[in-house]
Coordinates of C-alpha atoms and ligand atoms in Angstrom, one line a residue:
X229 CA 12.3 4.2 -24.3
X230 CA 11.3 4.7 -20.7
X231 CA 11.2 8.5 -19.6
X232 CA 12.8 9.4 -16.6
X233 CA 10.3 9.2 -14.5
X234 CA 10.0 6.8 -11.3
X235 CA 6.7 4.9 -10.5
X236 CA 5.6 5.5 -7.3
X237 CA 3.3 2.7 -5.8
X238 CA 1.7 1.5 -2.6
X239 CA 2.4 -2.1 -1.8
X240 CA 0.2 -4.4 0.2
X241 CA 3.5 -6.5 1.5
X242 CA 5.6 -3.4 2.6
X243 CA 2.6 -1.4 3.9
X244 CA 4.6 1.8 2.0
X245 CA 4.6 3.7 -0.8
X246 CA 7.6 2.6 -2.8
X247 CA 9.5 3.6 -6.1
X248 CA 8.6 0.4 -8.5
X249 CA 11.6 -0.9 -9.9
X250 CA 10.7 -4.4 -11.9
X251 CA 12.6 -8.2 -12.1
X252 CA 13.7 -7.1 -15.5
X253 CA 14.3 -3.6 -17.3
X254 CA 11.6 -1.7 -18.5
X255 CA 9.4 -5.3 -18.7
X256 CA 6.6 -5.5 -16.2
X257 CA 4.8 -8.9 -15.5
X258 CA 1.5 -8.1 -13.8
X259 CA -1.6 -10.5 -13.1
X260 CA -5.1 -9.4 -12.4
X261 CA -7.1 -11.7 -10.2
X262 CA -9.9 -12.5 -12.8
X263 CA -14.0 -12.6 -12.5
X264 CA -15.2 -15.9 -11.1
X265 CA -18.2 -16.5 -14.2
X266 CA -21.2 -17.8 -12.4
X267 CA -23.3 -14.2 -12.5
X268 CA -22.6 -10.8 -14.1
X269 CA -20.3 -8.4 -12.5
X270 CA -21.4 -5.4 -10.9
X271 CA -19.9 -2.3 -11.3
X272 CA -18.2 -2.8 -7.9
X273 CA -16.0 -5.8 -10.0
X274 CA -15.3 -3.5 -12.7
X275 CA -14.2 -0.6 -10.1
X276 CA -11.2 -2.9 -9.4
X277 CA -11.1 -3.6 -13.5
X278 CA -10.5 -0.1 -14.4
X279 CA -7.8 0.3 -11.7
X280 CA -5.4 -2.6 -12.9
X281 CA -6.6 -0.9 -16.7
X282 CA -5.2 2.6 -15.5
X283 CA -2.1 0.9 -14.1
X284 CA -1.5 -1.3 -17.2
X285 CA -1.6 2.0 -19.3
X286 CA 0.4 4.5 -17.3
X287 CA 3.2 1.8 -17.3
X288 CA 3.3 1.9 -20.7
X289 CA 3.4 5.6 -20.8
X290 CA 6.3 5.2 -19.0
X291 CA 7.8 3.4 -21.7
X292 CA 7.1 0.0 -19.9
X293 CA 6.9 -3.1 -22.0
X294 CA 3.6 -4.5 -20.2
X295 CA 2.6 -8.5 -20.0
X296 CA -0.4 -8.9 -18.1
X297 CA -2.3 -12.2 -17.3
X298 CA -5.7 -12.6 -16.0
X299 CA -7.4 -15.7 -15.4
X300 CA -11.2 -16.4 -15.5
X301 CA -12.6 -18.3 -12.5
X302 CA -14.9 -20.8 -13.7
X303 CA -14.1 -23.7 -11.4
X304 CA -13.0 -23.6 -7.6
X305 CA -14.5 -20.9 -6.3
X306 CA -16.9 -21.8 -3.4
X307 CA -19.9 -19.8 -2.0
X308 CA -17.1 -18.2 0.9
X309 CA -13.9 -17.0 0.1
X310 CA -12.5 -20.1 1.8
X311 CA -13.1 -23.8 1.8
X312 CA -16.5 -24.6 2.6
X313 CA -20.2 -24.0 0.9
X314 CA -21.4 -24.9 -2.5
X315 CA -19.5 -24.0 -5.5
X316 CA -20.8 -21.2 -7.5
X317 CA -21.2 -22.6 -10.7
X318 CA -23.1 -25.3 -9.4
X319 CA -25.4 -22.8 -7.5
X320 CA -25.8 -20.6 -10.9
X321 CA -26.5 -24.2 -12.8
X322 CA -29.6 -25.1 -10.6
X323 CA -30.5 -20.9 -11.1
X324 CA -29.8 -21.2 -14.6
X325 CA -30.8 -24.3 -15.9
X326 CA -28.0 -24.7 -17.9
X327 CA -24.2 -26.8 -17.9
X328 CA -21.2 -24.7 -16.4
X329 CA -19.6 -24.7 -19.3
X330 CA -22.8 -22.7 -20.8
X331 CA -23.2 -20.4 -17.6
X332 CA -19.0 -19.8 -17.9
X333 CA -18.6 -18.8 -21.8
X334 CA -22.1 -16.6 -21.0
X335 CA -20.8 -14.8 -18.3
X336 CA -17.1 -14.4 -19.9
X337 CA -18.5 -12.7 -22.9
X338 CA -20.7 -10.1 -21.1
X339 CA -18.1 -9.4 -18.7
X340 CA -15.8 -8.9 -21.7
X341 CA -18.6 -6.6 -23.3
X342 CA -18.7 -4.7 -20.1
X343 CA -15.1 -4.2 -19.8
X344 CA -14.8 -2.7 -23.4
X345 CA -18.0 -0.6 -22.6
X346 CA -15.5 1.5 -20.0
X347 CA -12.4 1.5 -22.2
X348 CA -10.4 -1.4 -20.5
X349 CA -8.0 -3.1 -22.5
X350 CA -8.2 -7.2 -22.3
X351 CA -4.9 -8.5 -20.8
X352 CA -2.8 -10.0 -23.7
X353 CA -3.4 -12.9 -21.3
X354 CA -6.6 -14.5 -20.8
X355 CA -6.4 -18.3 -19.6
X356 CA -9.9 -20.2 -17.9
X357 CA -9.0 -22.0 -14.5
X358 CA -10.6 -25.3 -16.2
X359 CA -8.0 -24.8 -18.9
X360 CA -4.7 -25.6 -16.5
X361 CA -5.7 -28.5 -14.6
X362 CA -2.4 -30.3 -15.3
X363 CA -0.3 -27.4 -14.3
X364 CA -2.0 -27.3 -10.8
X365 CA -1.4 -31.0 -10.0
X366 CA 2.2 -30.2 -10.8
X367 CA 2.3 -27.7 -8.2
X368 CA 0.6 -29.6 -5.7
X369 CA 2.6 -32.4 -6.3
X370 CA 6.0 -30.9 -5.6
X371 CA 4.0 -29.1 -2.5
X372 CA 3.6 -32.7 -1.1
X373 CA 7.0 -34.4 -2.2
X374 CA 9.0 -31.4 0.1
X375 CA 6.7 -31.2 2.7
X376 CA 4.3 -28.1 2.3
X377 CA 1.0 -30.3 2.1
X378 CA -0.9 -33.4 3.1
X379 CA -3.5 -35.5 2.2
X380 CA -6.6 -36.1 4.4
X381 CA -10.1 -36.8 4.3
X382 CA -9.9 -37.3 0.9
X383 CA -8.5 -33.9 -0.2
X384 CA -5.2 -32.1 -0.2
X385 CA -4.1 -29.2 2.0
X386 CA -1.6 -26.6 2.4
X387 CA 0.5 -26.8 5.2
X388 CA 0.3 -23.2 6.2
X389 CA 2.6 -24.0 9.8
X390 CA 5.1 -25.1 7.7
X391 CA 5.9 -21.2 6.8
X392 CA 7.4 -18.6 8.9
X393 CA 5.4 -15.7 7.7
X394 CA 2.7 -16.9 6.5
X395 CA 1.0 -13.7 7.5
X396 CA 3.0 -11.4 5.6
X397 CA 0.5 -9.8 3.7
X398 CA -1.8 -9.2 5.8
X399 CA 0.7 -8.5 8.4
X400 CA -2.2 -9.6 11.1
X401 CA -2.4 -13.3 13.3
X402 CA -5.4 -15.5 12.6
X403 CA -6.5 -14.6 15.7
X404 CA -6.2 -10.5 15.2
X405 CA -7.7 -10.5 11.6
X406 CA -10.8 -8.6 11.7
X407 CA -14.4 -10.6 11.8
X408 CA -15.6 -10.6 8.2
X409 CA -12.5 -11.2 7.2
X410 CA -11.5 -14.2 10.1
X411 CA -15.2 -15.7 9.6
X412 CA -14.0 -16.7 5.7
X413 CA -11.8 -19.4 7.3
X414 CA -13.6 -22.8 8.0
X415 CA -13.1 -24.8 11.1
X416 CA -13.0 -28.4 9.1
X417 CA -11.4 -31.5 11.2
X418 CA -9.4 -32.9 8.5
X419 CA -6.8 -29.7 8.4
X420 CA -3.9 -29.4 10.9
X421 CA -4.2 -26.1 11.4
X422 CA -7.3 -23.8 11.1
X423 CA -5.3 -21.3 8.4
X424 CA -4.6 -24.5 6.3
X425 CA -7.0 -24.5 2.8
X426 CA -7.7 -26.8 0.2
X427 CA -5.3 -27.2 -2.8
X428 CA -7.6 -30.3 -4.5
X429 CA -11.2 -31.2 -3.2
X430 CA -12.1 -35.0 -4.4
X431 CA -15.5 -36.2 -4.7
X432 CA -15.5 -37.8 -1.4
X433 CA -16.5 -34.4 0.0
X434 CA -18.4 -33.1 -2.9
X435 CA -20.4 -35.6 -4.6
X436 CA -22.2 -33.4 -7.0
X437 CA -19.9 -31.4 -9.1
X438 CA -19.8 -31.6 -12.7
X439 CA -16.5 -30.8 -13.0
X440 CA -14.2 -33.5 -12.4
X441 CA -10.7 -34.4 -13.5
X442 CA -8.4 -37.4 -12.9
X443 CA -5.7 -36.5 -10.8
X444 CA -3.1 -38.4 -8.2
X445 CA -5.5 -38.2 -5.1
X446 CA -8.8 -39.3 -6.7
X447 CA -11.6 -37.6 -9.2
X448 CA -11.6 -34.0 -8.1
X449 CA -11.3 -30.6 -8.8
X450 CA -9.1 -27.8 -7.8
X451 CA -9.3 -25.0 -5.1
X452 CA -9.5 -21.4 -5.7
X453 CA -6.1 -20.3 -4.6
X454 CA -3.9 -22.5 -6.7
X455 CA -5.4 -21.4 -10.1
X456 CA -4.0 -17.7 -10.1
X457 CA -0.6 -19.4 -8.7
X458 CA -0.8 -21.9 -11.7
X459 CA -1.3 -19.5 -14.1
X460 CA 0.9 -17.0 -13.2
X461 CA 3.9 -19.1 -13.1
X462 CA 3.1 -20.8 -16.1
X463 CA 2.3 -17.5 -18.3
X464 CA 4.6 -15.0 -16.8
X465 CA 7.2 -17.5 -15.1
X466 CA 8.4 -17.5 -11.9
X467 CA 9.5 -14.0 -11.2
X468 CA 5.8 -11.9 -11.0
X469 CA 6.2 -7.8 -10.8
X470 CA 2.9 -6.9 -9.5
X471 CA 0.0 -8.8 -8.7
X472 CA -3.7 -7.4 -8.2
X473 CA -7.2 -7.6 -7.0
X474 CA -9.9 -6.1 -4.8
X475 CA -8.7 -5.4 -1.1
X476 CA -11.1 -8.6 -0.4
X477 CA -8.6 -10.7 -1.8
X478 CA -5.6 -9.7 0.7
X479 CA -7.1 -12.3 2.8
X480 CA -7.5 -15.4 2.4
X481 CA -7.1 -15.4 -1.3
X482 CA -3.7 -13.9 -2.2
X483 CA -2.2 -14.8 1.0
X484 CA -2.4 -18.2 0.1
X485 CA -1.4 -17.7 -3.2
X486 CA 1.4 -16.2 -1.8
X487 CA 2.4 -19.8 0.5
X488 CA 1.7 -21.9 -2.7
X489 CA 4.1 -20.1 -4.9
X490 CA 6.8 -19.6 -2.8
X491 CA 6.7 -22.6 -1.2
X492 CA 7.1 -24.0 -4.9
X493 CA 9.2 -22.0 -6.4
X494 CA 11.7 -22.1 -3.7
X495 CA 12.3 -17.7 -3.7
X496 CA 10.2 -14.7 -3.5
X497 CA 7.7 -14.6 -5.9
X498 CA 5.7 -11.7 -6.5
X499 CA 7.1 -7.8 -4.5
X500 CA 4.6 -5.3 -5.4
X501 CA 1.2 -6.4 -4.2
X502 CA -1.5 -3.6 -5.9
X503 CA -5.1 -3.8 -4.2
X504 CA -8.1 -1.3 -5.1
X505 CA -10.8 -0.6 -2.4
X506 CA -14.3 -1.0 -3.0
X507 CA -16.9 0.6 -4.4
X508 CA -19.4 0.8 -1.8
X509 CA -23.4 1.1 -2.8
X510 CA -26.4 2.7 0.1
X511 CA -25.7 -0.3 2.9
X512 CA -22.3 -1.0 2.2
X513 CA -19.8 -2.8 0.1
X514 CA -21.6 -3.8 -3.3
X515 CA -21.7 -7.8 -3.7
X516 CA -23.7 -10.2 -5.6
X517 CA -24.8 -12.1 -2.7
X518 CA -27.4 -8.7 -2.1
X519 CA -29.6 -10.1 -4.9
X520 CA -30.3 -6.9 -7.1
X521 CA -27.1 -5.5 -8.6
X522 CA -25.9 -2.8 -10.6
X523 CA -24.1 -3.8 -14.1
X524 CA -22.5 -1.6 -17.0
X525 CA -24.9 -2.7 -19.2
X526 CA -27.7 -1.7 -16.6
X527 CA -26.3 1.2 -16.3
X528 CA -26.1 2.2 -20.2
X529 CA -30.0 1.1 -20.0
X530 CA -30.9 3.8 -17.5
X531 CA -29.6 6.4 -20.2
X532 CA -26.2 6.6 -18.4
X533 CA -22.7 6.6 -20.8
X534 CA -20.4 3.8 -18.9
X535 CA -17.5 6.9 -19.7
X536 CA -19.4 8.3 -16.9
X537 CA -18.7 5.7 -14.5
X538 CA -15.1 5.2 -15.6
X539 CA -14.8 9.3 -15.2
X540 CA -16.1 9.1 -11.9
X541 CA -13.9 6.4 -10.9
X542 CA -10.7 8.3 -12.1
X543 CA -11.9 11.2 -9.7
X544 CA -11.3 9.6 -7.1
X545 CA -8.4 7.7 -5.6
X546 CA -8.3 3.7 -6.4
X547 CA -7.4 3.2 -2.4
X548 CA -10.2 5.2 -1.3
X549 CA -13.5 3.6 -0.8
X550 CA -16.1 5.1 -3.3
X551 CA -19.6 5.4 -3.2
X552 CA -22.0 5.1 -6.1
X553 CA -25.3 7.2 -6.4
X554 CA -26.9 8.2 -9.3
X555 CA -26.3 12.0 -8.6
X556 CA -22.6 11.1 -8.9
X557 CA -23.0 9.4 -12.0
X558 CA -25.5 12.0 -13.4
X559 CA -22.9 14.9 -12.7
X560 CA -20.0 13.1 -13.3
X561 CA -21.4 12.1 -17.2
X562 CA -22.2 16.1 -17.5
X563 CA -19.1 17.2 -16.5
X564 CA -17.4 14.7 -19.2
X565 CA -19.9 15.6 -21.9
X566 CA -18.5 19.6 -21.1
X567 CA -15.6 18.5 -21.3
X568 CA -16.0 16.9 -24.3
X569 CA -17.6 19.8 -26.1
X570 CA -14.7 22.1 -25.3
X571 CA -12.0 19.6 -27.0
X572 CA -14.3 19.3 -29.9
X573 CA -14.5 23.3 -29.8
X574 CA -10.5 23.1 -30.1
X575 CA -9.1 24.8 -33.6
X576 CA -5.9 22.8 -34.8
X577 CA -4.0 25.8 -35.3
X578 CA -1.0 27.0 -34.5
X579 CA 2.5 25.8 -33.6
X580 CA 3.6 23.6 -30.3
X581 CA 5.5 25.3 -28.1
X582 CA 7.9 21.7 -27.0
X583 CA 8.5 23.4 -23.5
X584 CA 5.0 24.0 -22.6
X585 CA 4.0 20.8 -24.2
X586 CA 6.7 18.9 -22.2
X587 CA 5.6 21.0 -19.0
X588 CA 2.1 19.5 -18.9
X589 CA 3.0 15.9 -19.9
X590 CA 5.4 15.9 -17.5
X591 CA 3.0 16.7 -14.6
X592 CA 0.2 14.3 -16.1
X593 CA 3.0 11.7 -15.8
X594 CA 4.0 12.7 -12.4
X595 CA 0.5 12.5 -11.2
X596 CA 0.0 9.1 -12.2
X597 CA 3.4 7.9 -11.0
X598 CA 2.2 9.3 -7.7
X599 CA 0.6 5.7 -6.9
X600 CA -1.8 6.6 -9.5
X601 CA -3.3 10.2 -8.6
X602 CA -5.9 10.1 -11.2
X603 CA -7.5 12.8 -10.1
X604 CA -4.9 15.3 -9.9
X605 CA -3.6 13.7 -13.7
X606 CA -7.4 15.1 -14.8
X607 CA -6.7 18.5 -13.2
X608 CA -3.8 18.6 -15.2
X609 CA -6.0 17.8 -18.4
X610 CA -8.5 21.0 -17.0
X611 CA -5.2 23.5 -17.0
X612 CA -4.2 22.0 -20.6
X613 CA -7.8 22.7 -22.3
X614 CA -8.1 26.3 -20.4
X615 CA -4.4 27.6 -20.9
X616 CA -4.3 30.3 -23.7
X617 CA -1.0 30.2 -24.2
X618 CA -0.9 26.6 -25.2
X619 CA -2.0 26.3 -29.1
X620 CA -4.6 24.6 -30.3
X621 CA -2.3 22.5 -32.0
X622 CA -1.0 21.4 -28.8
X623 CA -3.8 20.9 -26.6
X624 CA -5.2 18.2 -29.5
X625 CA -1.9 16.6 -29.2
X626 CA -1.7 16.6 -25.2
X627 CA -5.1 15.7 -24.8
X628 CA -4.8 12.9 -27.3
X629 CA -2.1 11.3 -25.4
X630 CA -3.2 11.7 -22.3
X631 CA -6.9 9.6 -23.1
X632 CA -4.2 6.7 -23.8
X633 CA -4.5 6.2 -20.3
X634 CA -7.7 7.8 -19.6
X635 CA -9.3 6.2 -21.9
X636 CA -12.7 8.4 -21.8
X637 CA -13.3 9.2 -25.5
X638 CA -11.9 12.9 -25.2
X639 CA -12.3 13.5 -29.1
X640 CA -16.2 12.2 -29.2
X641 CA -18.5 14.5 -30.9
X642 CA -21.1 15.4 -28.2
X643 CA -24.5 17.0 -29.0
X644 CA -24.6 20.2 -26.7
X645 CA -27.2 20.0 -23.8
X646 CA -29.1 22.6 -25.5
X647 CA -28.8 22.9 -29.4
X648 CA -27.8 26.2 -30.8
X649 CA -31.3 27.3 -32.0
X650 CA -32.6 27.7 -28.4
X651 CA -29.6 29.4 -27.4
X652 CA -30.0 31.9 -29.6
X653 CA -33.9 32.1 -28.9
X654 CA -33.0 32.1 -25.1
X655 CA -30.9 35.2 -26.1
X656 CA -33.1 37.5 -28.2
X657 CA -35.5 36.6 -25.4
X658 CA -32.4 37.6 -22.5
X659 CA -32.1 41.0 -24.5
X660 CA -35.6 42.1 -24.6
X661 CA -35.7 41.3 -21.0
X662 CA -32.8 43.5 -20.5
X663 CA -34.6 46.4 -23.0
X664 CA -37.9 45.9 -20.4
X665 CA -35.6 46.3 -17.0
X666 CA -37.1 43.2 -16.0
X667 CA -33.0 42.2 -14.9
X668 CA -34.3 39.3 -12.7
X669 CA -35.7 37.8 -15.7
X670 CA -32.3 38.6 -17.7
X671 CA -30.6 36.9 -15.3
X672 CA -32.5 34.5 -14.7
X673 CA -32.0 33.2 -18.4
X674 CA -28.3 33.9 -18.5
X675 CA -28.3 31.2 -15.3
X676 CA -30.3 28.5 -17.2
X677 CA -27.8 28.6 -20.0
X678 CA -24.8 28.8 -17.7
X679 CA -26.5 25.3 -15.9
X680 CA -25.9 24.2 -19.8
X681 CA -22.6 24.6 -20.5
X682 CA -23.3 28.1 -22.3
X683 CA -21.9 31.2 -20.9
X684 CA -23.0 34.4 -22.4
X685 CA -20.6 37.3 -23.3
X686 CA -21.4 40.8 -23.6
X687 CA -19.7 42.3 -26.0
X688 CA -20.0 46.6 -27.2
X689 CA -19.0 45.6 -30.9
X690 CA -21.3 42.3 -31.7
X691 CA -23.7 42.3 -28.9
X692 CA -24.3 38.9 -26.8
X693 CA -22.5 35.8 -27.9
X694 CA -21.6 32.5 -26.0
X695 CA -18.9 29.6 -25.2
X696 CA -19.1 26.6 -24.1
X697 CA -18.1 25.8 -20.7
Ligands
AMP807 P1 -15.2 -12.0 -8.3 O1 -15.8 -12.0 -9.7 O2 -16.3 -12.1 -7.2 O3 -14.1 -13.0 -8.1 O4 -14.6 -10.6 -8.1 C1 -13.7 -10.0 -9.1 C2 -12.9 -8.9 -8.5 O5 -13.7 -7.8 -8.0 C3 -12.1 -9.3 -7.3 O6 -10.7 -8.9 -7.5 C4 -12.7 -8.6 -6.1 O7 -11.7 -8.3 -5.1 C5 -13.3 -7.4 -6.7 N1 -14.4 -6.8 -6.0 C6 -15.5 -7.5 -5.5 N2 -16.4 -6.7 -4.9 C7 -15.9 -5.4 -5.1 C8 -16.4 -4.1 -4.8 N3 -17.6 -3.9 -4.2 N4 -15.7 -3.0 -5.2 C9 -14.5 -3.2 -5.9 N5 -14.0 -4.4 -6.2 C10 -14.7 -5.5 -5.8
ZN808 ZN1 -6.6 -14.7 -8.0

C-alpha cells in the first residue's frame, strides 16, 4: 500500500522540484545509465550508484512497486562522450592484453563486488549493450524509414534538426553550452549538422574493432546513445518514469537518448530526469582518465569500511558536489562505528508507543521525499536513538526500518574504540588523579575517553561509570 506521502523530486527537464506522480499507480519504471566495463570504477561512479540505490529504496518505502533497469556499457562507448576517439575497450585490450569479452565480464564482476561492498541493491534488470544488437537496428531502422536519420560516410546519424527541442534538457543552444561540455561534440564532415551523432559506426571508419555485427548498413557496431534507448524500451516499454545518471550525462548522452526515443516512439518518453553531481577529488572532478584512482576495494585496503563512504555520501546532498578526503572518510567511519555502538547498546524492552513510532517514521519519510534529504532523514535517525521516551523496543524497530533505505549495517556488532579493560584502567587512574588534586591530569583523561566514544558519569551512590557516545 502506498502511504500518503508525495515524492518530492528535482527534474533535469523542468529545471523544478516537482511532486513525482508515475505512468502507472504505485509502479515506477526507472533506468540507471550503467558502468561502461573497460577499467574499475572509482568511487566518483559509485557516488552516482548509491544515489539511484537510495532512490530505488525510498520509493519502495513509499509503497512503490519498483522496476529498475541498468545496462552495462561494454561496446560503443568511445574515448569522449561523443563520436570520435578510440573505443574503450579496444584501448583497455592493448592495456590489458586480453579480448573484450575478458576485460567486460572482469570489470562487470568487480564493479558488482563494489556495489554490494556499499549496500546497493543490483537492479532486477541487468542487460550488456552487446546483448541487444538486434533491438538497436530496429530502432535505427524506423529512425531512417520516417526521416529522423541518414546514412553517410559509411555510418548512420541522427538527424538532430529534424527536432524542435532538441535542447530540452539541457535547456542551452550548441553554441551557449559551456566549454567542457560543448568540446564533447566532434566537428566530423559527414553529419549535417554539428549536434548530429552516430547511431551505427561501420568498419569503414573503424577498421580495428573486435566487435562487429551484421547489420543493414554494413559490419559495424553501435553508438553509445542508442543502447540505454534500446534497452529501456525493450525492458520497461515505452513509457519510462525516471531516468538517471551523473550530471555528465545531461549532455550529450541523455539528450540524445532523449531524440532517439521519442523520435521512435512517436510521444514523450521519459518525465522525470534524476541526475547526481560529482564527487569531486584535490584538482577536481574524479575521472579515470587522471591515471591513479580511488576504488571501494582500495578503499577497504587502506583499513577504511566502504559503510563509511556510503555514510558520508548520505550526509550530504546527491545535487551537491562532494569532496573526498581521507579526514572525511576517517570521521565519517567513526561517527558510524558510534553510532553503531549505541544501537547495539539498545535493550529490547518495553512497549511501542504507535504515535511516537508513527511520528518519527513519518519525518524520516518526509525527509527523503524532500528530493531525497538524506541528511536531514539521518538527523531524524540521531533524535530516534537519543529520545527517552521512545522504548527500546521501538527504537530497534524504527531503526531497523529505516537502514532499508540506508542501508549502513545499523545492527552490526562493532568492537568499541577502546575495549572495556582500559576504560576501567583509564578510570582508577582518573580517580587517583582526582585524590592527588592533579585536576588537569583528571581531565585530561576524562577527554581522551570522551575522543572514544566513552563519557564518564559521576555518580554519589556508585562512583564513576560510563556510556557510550
Ligand atoms: P562510466 O562508467 O564512465 O560510464 O560512468 C558511470 C556513471 O558514473 C555515469 O552515470 C557518470 O555520469 C557517473 N560519474 C562519472 N564520474 C563521476 C564522478 N566524479 N562523480 C559522480 N559520478 C560520476
Ligand atoms: Zn545511458
Amino acid at each position: 500500500m502506498i502511504s500518503n506521502v508525495v515524492m518530492r523530486l528535482y527534474n533535469t527537464l523542468t529545471r523544478k522540484i516537482e511532486d513525482f506522480v508515475p505512468y502507472e499507480d504505485g509502479k515506477v519504471k526507472m533506468y540507471t545509465c550503467g558502468p561502461t566495463v573497460y577499467h574499475y570504477a572509482h568511487i566518483g561512479n559509485i557516488r552516482n550508484y548509491i544515489g539511484h540505490d537510495v532512490l530505488e529504496k525510498t520509493l519502495r518505502y513509499i509503497g512503490y512497486d519498483v522496476l529498475r533497469a541498468m545496462n552495462i556499457t561494454d561496446v560503443g562507448h568511445l574515448t569522449s562522450d561523443s563520436d570520435f576517439g578510440e573505443d574503450k575497450m579496444e584501448v583497455a585490450k592493448k592495456r590489458e592484453n586480453k579480448s573484450a569479452l575478458e576485460i567486460a565480464d572482469f570489470y562487470t564482476d568487480v564493479f558488482f563486488d563494489d556495489l554490494a561492498k556499499v549496500n546497493c541493491c543490483r537492479p532486477e534488470i541487468v542487460s550488456k549493450a552487446t546483448d541487444n544488437i538486434d533491438q538497436y537496428i530496429i530502432i535505427i531502422k524506423k529512425l531512417i524509414k520516417d526521416g529522423y536519420a541518414y546514412l553517410s560516410g559509411g555510418n548512420v546519424y541522427f538527424d538532430t534538426a529534424k527536432l524542435d527541442n532538441y535542447y530540452a534538457l539541457t535547456n542551452h543552444k550548441e553554441e551557449e553550452l559551456f566549454v567542457g561540455v560543448r568540446d564533447s561534440v566532434e566537428v566530423d564532415d559527414n553529419k549535417k549538422n554539428q549536434a548530429d551523432f552516430v547511431l551505427w559506426f561501420t568498419t569503414s571508419k573503424y577498421e580495428n574493432h573486435e566487435l562487429l555485427w551484421d547489420s543493414p548498413w554494413g559490419l559495424g557496431y553501435p553508438g553509445w546513445h542508442i543502447e540505454c534507448s534500446g534497452i529501456s524500451i525493450k525492458y520497461l516499454g515505452q513509457y519510462l518514469d525516471i531516468h538517471g545518471g551523473g550530471v555528465d550525462n545531461v549532455f550529450p548522452h541523455h539528450t540524445n537518448e532523449i531524440a532517439q526515443s521519442e523520435a521512435y516512439l512517436g510521444h514523450q518518453w521519459c518525465r522525470y530526469w534524476f541526475h547526481n553531481e560529482h564527487l569531486l577529488d584535490d584538482d577536481g572532478k574524479m575521472s579515470k582518465s587522471k591515471g591513479e584512482f580511488l576504488t571501494v576495494s582500495l578503499l577497504e585496503d587502506k583499513g577504511y569500511d566502504p559503510l563509511a563512504f556510503r555514510f558520508m555520501c548520505l550526509n550530504s546532498h546527491y545535487r551537491k558536489q562532494l569532496v573526498f578526503s581521507y579526514d572525511a572518510i576517517n570521521q565519517a567511519g567513526i561517527t558510524l562505528k558510534k553510532i553503531r555502538q549505541k544501537i547495539c547498546n539498545i535493550e529490547d524492552n518495553g512497549e511501542i508507543d504507535s504515535g511516537l513510532y508513527n511520528f518519527y517514521n513519518d519525518r524520516f519519510i518526509q525527509s527523503l521525499a524532500d528530493d531525497l534529504n538524506t541528511a536531514n532523514a539521518l538527523s531524524v535517525l540521531y533524535k530516534v536513538i537519543k529520545d527517552v521516551n521512545l522504548s527500546g523496543k521501538a527504537k530497534i524497530k524504527l531503526l531497523g526500518e529505516f537502514d532499508r533505505v540506508l542501508s549502513l549495517d545499523l545492527f552490526r556488532k562493532e568492537k568499541l574504540l577502546i575495549d572495556e579493560k582500559e576504560i576501567l584502567m583509564k578510570i582508577e587512574e582518573r580517580g587517583l588523579a582526582k585524590k592527588n588534586k592533579d585536576f588537569s591530569k583528571a581531565d585530561a583523561i576524562r577527554d581522551e575517553l570522551l575522543s572514544k566514544g566513552i563519557r564518564l558519569i559521576d555518580t554519589r551512590e556508585s562512583g564513576t561509570t560510563y556510556e557510550i557516545v
